[in-house]
XYZ file of C-alpha atoms in Angstrom:
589
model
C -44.574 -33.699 -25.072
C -40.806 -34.185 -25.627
C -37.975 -32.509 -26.276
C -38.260 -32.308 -30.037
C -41.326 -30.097 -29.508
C -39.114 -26.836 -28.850
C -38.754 -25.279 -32.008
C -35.838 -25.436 -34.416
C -32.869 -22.618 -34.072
C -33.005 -20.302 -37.352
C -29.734 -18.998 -36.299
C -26.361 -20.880 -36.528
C -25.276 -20.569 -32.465
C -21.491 -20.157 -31.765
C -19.485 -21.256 -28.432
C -16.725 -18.404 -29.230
C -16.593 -15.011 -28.205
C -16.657 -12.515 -31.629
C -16.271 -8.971 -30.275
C -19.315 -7.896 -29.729
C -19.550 -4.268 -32.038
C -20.351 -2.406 -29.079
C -18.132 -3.625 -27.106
C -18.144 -2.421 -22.853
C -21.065 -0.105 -24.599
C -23.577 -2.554 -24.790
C -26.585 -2.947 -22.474
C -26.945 -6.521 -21.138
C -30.154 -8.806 -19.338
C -29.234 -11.498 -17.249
C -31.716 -13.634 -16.869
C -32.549 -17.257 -14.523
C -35.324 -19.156 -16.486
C -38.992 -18.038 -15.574
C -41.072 -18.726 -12.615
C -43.296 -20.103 -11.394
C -41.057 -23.829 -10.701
C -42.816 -25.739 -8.183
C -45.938 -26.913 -10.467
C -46.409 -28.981 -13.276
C -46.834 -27.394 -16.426
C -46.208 -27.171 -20.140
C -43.113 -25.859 -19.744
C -41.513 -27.815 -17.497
C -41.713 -27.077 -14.053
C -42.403 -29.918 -11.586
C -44.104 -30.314 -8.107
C -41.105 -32.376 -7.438
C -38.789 -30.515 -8.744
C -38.979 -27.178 -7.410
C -36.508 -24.577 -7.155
C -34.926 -25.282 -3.565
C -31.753 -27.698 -3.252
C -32.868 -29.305 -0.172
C -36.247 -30.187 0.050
C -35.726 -30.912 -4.265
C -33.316 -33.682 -3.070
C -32.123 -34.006 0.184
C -35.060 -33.620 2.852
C -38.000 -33.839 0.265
C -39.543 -36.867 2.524
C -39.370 -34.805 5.919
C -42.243 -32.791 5.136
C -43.169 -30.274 7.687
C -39.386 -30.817 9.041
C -37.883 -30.563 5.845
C -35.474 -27.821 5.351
C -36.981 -25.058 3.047
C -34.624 -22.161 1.520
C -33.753 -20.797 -1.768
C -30.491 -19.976 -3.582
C -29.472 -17.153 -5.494
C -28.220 -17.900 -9.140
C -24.351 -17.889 -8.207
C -22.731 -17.790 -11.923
C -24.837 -14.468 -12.982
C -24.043 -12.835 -10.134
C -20.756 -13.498 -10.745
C -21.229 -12.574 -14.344
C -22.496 -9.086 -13.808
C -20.257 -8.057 -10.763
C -17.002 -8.985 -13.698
C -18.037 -6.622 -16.238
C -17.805 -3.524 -17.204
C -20.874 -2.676 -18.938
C -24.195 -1.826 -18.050
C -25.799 -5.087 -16.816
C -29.745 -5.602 -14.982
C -29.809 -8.877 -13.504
C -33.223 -10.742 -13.117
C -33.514 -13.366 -11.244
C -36.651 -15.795 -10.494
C -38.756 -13.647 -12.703
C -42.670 -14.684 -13.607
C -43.246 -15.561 -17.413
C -45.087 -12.037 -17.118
C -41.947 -10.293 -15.475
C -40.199 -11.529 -18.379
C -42.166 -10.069 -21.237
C -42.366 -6.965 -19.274
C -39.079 -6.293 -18.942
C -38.555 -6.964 -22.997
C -41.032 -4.544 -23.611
C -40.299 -1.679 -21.891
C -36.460 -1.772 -21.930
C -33.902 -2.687 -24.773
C -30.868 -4.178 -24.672
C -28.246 -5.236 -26.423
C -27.329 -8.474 -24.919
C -29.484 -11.018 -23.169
C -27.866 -13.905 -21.428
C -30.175 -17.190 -20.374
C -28.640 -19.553 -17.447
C -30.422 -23.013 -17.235
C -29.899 -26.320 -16.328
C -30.920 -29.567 -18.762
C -34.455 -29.919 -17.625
C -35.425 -26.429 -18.129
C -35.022 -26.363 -22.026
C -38.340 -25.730 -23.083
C -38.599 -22.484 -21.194
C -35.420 -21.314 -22.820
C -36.822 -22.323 -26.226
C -39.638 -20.427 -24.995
C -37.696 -17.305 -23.813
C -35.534 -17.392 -26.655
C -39.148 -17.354 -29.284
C -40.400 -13.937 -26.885
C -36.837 -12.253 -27.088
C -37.097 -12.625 -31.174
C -40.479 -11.355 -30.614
C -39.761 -8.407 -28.858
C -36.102 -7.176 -28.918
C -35.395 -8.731 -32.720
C -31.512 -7.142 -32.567
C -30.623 -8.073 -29.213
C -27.847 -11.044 -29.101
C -28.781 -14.259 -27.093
C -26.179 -15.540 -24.956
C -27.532 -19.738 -23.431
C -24.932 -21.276 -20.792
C -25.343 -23.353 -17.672
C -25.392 -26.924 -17.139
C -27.742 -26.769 -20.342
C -24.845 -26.184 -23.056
C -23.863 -29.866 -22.505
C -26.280 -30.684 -24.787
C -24.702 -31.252 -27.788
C -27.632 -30.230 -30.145
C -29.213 -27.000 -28.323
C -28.444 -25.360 -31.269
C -31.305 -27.419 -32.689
C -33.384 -26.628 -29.412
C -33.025 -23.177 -28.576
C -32.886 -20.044 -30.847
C -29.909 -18.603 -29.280
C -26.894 -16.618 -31.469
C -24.023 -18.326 -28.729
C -23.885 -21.211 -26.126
C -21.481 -20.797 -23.470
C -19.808 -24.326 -22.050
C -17.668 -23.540 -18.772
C -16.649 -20.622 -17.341
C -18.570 -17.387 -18.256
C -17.175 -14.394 -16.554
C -14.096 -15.018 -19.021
C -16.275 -15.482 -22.048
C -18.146 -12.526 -21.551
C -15.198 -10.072 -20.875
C -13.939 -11.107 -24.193
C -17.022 -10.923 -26.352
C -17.138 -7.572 -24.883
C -13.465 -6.367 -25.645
C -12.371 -6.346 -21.731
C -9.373 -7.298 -19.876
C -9.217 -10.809 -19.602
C -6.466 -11.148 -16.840
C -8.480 -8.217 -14.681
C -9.090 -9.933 -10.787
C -11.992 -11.788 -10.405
C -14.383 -9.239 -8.082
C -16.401 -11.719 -5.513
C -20.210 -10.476 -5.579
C -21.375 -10.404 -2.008
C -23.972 -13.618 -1.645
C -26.077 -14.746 1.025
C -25.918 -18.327 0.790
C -29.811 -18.928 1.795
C -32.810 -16.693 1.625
C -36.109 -17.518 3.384
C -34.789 -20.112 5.548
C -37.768 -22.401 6.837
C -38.262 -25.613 8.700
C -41.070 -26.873 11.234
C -43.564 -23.390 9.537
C -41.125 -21.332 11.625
C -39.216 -18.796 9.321
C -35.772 -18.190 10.741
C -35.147 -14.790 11.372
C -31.715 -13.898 9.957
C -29.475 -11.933 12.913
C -26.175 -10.248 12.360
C -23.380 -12.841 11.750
C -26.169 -16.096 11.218
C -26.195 -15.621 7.729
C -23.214 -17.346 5.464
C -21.863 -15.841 2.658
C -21.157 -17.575 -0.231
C -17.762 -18.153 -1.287
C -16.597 -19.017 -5.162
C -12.804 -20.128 -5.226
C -13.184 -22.132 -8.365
C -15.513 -23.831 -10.872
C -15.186 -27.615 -12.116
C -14.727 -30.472 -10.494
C -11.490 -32.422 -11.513
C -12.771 -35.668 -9.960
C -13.932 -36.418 -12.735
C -17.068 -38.813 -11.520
C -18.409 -40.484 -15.074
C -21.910 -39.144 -14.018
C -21.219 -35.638 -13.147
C -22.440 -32.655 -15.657
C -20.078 -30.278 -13.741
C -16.796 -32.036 -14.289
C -18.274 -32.173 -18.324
C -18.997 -28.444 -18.347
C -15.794 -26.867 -17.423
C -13.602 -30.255 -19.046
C -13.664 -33.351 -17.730
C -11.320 -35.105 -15.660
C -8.378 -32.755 -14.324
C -10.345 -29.781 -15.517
C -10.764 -26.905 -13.316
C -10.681 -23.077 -13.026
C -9.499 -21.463 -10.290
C -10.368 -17.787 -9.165
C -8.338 -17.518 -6.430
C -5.103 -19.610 -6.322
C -3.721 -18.975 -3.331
C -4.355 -18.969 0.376
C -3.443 -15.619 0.548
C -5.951 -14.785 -2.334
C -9.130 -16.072 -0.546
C -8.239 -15.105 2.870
C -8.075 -11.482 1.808
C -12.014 -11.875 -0.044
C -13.065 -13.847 2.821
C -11.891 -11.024 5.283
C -13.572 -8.441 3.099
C -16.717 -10.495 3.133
C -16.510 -10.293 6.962
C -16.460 -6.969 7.191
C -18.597 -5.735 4.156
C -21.311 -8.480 4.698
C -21.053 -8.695 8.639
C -20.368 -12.342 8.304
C -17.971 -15.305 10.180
C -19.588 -18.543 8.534
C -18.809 -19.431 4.157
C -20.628 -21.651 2.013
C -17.751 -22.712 0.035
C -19.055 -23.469 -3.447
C -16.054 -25.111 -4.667
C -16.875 -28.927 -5.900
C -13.666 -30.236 -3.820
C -12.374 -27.692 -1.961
C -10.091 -29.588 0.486
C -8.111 -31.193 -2.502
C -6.340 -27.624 -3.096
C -4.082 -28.633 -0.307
C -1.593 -25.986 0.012
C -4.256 -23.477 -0.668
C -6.146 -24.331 2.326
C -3.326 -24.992 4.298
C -1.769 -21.269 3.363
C -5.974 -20.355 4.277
C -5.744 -22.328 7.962
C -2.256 -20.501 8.527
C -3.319 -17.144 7.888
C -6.675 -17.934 9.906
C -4.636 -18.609 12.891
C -1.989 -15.625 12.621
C -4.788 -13.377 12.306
C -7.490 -15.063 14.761
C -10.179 -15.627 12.530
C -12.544 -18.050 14.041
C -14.573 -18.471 10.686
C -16.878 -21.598 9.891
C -16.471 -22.943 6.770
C -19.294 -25.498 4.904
C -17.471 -27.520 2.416
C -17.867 -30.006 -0.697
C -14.907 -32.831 -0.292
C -14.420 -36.551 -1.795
C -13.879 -38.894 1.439
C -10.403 -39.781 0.341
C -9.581 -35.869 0.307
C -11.154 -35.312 3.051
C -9.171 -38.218 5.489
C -5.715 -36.955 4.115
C -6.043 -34.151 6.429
C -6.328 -34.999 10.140
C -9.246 -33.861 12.319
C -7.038 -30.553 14.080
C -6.876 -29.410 10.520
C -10.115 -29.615 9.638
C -10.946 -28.303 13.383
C -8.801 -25.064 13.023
C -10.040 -24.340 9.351
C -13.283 -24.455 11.053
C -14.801 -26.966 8.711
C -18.381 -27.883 10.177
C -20.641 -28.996 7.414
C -19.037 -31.544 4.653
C -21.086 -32.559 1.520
C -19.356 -35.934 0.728
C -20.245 -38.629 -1.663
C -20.881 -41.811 -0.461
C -22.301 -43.236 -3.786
C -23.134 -46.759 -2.528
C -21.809 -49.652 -1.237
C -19.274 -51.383 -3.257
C -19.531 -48.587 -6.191
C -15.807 -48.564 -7.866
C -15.315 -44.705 -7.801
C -11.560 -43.885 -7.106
C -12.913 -41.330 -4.465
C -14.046 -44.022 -2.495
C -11.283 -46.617 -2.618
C -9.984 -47.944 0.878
C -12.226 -45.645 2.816
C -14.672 -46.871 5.784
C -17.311 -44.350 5.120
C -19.303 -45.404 7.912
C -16.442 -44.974 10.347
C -15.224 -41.793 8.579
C -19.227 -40.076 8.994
C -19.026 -41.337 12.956
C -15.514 -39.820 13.327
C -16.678 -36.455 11.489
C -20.024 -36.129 13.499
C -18.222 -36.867 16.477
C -16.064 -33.763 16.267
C -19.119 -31.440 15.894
C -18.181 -32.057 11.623
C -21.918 -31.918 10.041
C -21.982 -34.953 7.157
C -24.251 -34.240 3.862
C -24.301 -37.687 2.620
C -25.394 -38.576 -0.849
C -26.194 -42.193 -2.635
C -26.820 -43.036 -5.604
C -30.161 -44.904 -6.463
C -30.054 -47.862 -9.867
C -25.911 -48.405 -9.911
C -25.626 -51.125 -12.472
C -25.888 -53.898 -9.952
C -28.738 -52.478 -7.881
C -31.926 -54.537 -8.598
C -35.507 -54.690 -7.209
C -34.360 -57.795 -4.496
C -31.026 -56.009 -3.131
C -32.283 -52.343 -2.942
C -33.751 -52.393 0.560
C -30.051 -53.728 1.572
C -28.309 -50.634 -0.712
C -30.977 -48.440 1.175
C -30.282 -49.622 4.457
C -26.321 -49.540 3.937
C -26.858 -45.723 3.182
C -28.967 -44.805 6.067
C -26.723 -46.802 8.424
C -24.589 -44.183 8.117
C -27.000 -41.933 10.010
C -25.517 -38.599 8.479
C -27.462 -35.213 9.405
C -28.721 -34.926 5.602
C -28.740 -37.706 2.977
C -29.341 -36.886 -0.732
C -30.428 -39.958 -2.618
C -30.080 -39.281 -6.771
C -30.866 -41.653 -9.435
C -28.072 -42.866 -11.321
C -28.384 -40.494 -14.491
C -26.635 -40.287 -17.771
C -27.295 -36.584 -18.457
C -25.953 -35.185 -22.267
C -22.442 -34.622 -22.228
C -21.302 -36.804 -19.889
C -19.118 -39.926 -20.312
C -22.095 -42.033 -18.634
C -24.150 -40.952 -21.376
C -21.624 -41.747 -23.840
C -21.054 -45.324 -22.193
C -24.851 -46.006 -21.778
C -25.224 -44.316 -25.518
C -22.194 -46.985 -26.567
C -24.440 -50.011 -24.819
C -27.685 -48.696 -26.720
C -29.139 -48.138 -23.619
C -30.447 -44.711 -23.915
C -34.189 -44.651 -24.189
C -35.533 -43.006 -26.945
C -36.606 -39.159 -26.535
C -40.767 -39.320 -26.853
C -40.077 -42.541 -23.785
C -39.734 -39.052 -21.637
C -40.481 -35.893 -20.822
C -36.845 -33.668 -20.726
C -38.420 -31.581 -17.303
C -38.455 -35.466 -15.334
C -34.717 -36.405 -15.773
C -33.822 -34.608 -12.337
C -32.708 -37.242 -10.447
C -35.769 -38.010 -8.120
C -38.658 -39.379 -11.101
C -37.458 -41.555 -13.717
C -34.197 -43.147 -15.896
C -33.894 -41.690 -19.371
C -31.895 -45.363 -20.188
C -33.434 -48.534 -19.679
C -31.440 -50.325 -16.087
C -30.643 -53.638 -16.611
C -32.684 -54.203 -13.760
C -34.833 -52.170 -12.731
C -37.517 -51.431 -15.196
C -40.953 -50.423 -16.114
C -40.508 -47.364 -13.999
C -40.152 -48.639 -10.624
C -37.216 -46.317 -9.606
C -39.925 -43.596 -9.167
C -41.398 -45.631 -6.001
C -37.911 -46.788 -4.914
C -36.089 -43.605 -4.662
C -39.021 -42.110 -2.415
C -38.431 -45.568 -0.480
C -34.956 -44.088 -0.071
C -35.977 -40.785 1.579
C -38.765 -42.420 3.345
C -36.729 -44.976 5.301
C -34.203 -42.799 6.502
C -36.246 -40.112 7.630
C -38.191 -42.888 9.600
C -34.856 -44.051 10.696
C -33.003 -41.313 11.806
C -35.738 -38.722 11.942
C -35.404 -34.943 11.192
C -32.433 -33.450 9.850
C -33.046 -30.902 12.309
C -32.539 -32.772 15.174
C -29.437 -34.414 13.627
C -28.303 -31.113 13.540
C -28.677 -30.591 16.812
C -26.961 -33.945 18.097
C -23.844 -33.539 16.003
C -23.580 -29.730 17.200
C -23.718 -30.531 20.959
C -21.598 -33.351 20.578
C -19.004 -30.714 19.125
C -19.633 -28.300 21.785
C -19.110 -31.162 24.581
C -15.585 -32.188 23.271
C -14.367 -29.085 21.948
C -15.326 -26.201 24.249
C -12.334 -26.427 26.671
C -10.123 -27.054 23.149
C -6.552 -25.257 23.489
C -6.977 -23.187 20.510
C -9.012 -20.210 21.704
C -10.350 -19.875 18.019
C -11.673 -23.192 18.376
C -13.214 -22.900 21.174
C -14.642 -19.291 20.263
C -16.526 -21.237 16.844
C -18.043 -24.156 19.044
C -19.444 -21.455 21.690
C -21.110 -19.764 18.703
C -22.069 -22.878 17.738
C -24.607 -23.610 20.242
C -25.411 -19.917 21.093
C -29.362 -20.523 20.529
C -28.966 -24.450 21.173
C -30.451 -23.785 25.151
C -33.417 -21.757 23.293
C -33.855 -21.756 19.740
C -33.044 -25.466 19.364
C -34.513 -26.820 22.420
C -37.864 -25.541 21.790
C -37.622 -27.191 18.029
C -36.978 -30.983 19.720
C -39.234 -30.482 22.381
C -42.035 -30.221 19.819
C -40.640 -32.817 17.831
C -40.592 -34.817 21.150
C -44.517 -34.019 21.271
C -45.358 -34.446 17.364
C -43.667 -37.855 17.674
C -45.652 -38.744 20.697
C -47.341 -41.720 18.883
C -44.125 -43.001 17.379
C -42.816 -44.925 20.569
C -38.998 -45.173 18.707
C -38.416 -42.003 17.390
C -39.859 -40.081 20.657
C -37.581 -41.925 22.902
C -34.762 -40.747 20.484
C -35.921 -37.343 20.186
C -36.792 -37.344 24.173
C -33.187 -38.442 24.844
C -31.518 -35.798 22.901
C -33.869 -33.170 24.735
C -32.659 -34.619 27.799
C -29.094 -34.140 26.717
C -30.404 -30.044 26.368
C -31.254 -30.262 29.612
C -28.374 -31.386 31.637
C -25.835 -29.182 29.232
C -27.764 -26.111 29.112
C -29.761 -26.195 32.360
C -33.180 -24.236 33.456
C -32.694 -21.820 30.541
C -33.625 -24.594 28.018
C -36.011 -26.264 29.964
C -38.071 -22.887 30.351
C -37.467 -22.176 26.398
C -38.479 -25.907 25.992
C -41.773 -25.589 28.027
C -42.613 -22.384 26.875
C -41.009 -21.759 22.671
C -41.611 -25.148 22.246
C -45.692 -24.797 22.682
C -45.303 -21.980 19.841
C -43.355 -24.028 17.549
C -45.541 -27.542 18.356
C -48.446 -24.758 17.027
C -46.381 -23.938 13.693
C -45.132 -27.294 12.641
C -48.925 -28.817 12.906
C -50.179 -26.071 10.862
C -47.264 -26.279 8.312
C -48.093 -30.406 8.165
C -51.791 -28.962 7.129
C -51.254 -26.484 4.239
C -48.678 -29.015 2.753
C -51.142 -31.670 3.011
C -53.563 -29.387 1.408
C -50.996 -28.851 -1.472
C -49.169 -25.818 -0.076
C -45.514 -25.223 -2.084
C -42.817 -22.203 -2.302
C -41.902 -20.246 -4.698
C -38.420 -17.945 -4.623
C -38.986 -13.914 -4.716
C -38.090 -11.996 -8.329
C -34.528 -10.224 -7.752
C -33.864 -7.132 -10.154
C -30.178 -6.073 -9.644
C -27.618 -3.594 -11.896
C -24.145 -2.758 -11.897
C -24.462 0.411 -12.256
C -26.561 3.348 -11.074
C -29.885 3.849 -12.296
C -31.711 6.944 -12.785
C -34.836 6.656 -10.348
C -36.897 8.726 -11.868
C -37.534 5.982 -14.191
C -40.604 4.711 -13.078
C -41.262 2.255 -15.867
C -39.655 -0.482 -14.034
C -41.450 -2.554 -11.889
C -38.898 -3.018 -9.225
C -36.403 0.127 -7.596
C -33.324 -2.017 -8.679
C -30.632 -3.329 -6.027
C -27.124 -2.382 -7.118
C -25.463 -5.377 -7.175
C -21.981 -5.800 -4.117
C -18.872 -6.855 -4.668
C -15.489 -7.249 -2.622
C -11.947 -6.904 -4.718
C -9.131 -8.859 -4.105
C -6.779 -6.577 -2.018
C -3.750 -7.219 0.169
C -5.199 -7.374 3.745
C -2.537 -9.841 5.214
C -0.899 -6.949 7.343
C -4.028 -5.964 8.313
C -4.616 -6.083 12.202
């Protein structure tokens, strides 16, 4: 099946907001593409491909030890907590959970967010919405409106490109200039690694922080930078350093939080934003942790006390691939820079790309090897992919290398499967075998994330726990506050799982030696003792993956308003969704 199979649009959609005739008055579904994701089906879903960011693409070879959590859909959230009428929110919902929720409730608006590969379940959704709610409007955006022809895909009335909390207060008649509110996000739910489910504890959990959308980088592959622009493009919620301290304080208090997930594509580059942020942080003692996305040449124009006192400890960063001509990347040492990061306690995401133009069968194991040299606590490997709407795909389109659509199935052009363009090199799909290559060799190089984790944390800790800044110091102490029991129990069963793998037990033996003499008897009775129970979990995790075993995210049903409970229809007692308002808090004590 290809793409052409989803049906044909009967409507003519429209990317501009026409007042909607009922204005703030209309009842509106928000909706994440159905469920279940982690199988192969007609619809798209994907073994592979399932609906988890880092075992899809950054520790899917780890297995057992591969980091296993789910993530909220970020943009509705934000949708619903920025307007004023009646929205339900439903999140990760079952094909059933769908229909149900046509049938027994009417609305006037339903909104669809989806990324490329999920177009034949929108198609889909799109066909059962006509079915059952006839009048209602349908609203498609995500990464999916890059497609220039989803009109001709999907039966929807308007596609939404970019930003959609702005779209939607004018289609409904609402102030456009009104402050953004920040919904209140967890950044991971059901956090799993080594078949031990982490237990979240007050102040563990991050919250999820949303200072802008875009990425003005501009990268020719990247589908963001296309969705809100381009090059340059950007839109900022909060401006100023003033602006986000006061939502993260409030996000503190209301969610009982110290650490962010800052889902900002380049947050560092807003220099005298985050420099106004790291000024207000220190006059008002906020020892927060912040987990950022940065470009390498951002990220060295600030020098490490900066990043230090911002509390940056976790830095997604591209490293692309050896040689690779992005501006980003120009001048920059990564392997130096990664070293100098982890060396500070700074946590490196690294990612590579997989089938650059000069990349061919003969010189991959040395583009492979290059990228795990760098030894970074996570490493996403992607395949170089010209998705619709990008300039890549305009470039390879240009070349006539762009493989024709029934050459492909729309649900594999992820990343990790298979080029929708035919590689000048690398052909007769081979990149399937070499990207797991990728993942395989540098989990066999530098083992488990988790035990990166653990090295670049204690390395922190040892050079920055007698740091003059007290706030410092306060962030690295609750740093390692479970690293003498938690932690140590996790390596020494690594140390005993790897006991046939002479190389990576030494390394894993020497690291729980490092435990040791830093944390003393406490760790070595955890180690002795938690680490038997966790030794117990990881085998039996290793078993029901082997035997097939995958996850699937819970169904979230949330409104902005309240909801009469004595309507016992619904399936779910809906959540009302949170939100924190931008306030002035900088005299606050």
């Amino acid at each position: 099946m290809d793409i052409n199979t989803a049906p044909v649009s009967s409507h003519e959609a429209s990317s501009e907001p026409v007042l909607h005739t009922l204005g703030s008055h209309a009842k509106i579904l928000l909706t994440s593409v159905f469920g279940p994701y982690a199988q192969d089906d007609e619809y798209g879903s994907r073994v592979m491909n399932p609906m988890e960011l880092y075992h899809n693409q950054v520790t899917r070879g780890q297995g057992p030890f591969s980091l296993r959590m789910f993530h909220r859909s970020w943009g509705l959230m934000l949708i619903q907590c920025n307007i004023q009428a009646p929205c339900v929110m439903l999140d990760f919902p079952t094909l059933d959970r769908f229909v149900e929720e046509l049938r027994d409730h009417e609305y006037d608006i339903i909104g669809i967010s989806s990324i490329l590969v999920n177009v034949l379940k929108v198609s889909k959704m799109c066909e059962l919405i006509r079915q059952y709610q006839p009048k209602a409007t349908i609203v498609v955006g995500g990464h999916i409106a890059n497609a220039p022809d989803l009109s001709e895909r999907v039966d929807a009335d308007h596609i939404v490109k970019g930003e959609g909390v702005r779209w939607f207060r004018s289609f409904l008649g609402e102030d456009l200039d009104q402050p953004i509110r920040h919904p209140e996000i967890n950044s991971g739910m059901g956090v799993r690694s080594l078949g031990v489910r982490k237990k979240p504890k007050s102040g563990d959990v991050a919250a999820t922080l949303i200072p802008s959308v875009g990425c003005p980088m501009g990268c020719n592959f990247c589908s963001t930078s296309a969705m809100f622009g381009g090059k340059g493009k950007f839109v900022n919620f909060y401006d100023t350093g003033d602006d986000l301290f006061d939502v993260m304080h409030q996000l503190e208090v209301s969610m009982q939080v110290q650490s962010f997930f800052v889902m900002d594509e380049n947050f560092l580059l807003h220099r005298q934003r985050a420099l106004r942020l790291l000024e207000l942080m220190h006059q008002h003692n906020k020892a927060w942790t912040l987990y950022v996305f940065s470009s390498a040449n951002v990220l060295r124009s600030y020098d490490i006390e900066q990043l230090l006192g911002l509390g940056v400890a976790w830095v997604w960063m591209g490293l692309e691939g050896e040689n690779s001509q992005y501006a980003k990347l120009k001048n920059i040492d990564t392997l130096e820079t990664v070293s100098d990061l982890q060396s500070h306690g700074i946590h490196v995401l690294g990612s590579t790309i997989i089938g650059l133009d000069d990349h061919t069968c003969e010189n991959i194991d040395a583009v492979i090897d290059h990228a795990t040299r760098h030894d970074t606590d996570f490493h996403q490997f992607m395949l170089y992919t010209p998705l619709v709407g990008t300039p890549l795909h305009a470039e390879m389109t240009e070349r006539g290398l762009m493989k024709a659509e029934g050459e492909f199935h729309p649900a594999d052009i992820h990343g990790q499967s298979v080029f929708n363009y035919q590689h000048p090199q690398i052909k007769d799909g081979l990149e399937t075998n070499l990207i797991a290559r990728a993942f395989q060799r540098d989990f066999e190089l530098n083992g488990p994330s988790l035990a990166r984790i653990v090295r670049t944390t204690l390395a922190g800790w040892k050079r920055h726990k007698n740091h003059p800044d007290p706030r410092v110091r306060r962030r690295f102490a609750f740093s390692v506050r479970e690293m003498a029991t938690t932690y140590t129990a996790a390596i020494w069963a690594s140390t005993k799982y790897y006991r046939d793998t002479p190389a990576m037990h030494t390394k894993l033996s020497d690291l729980l030696g490092e435990l040791y003499r830093e944390f003393g008897i406490k760790a070595r009775i955890s180690g002795w003792f938690g680490g038997r129970h966790v030794l117990r979990r990881l085998k039996q995790e290793a078993r029901r993956l082997s035997q097939g075993w995958t996850y699937e995210p819970p169904t979230f049903y949330e409104t902005n308003y309240h909801v009469d409970q004595s309507d016992v229809s619904r399936t779910e007692s809906p959540q009302l969704c949170r939100f924190v308002e931008s306030t002035d808090l900088r005299t606050s004590p």
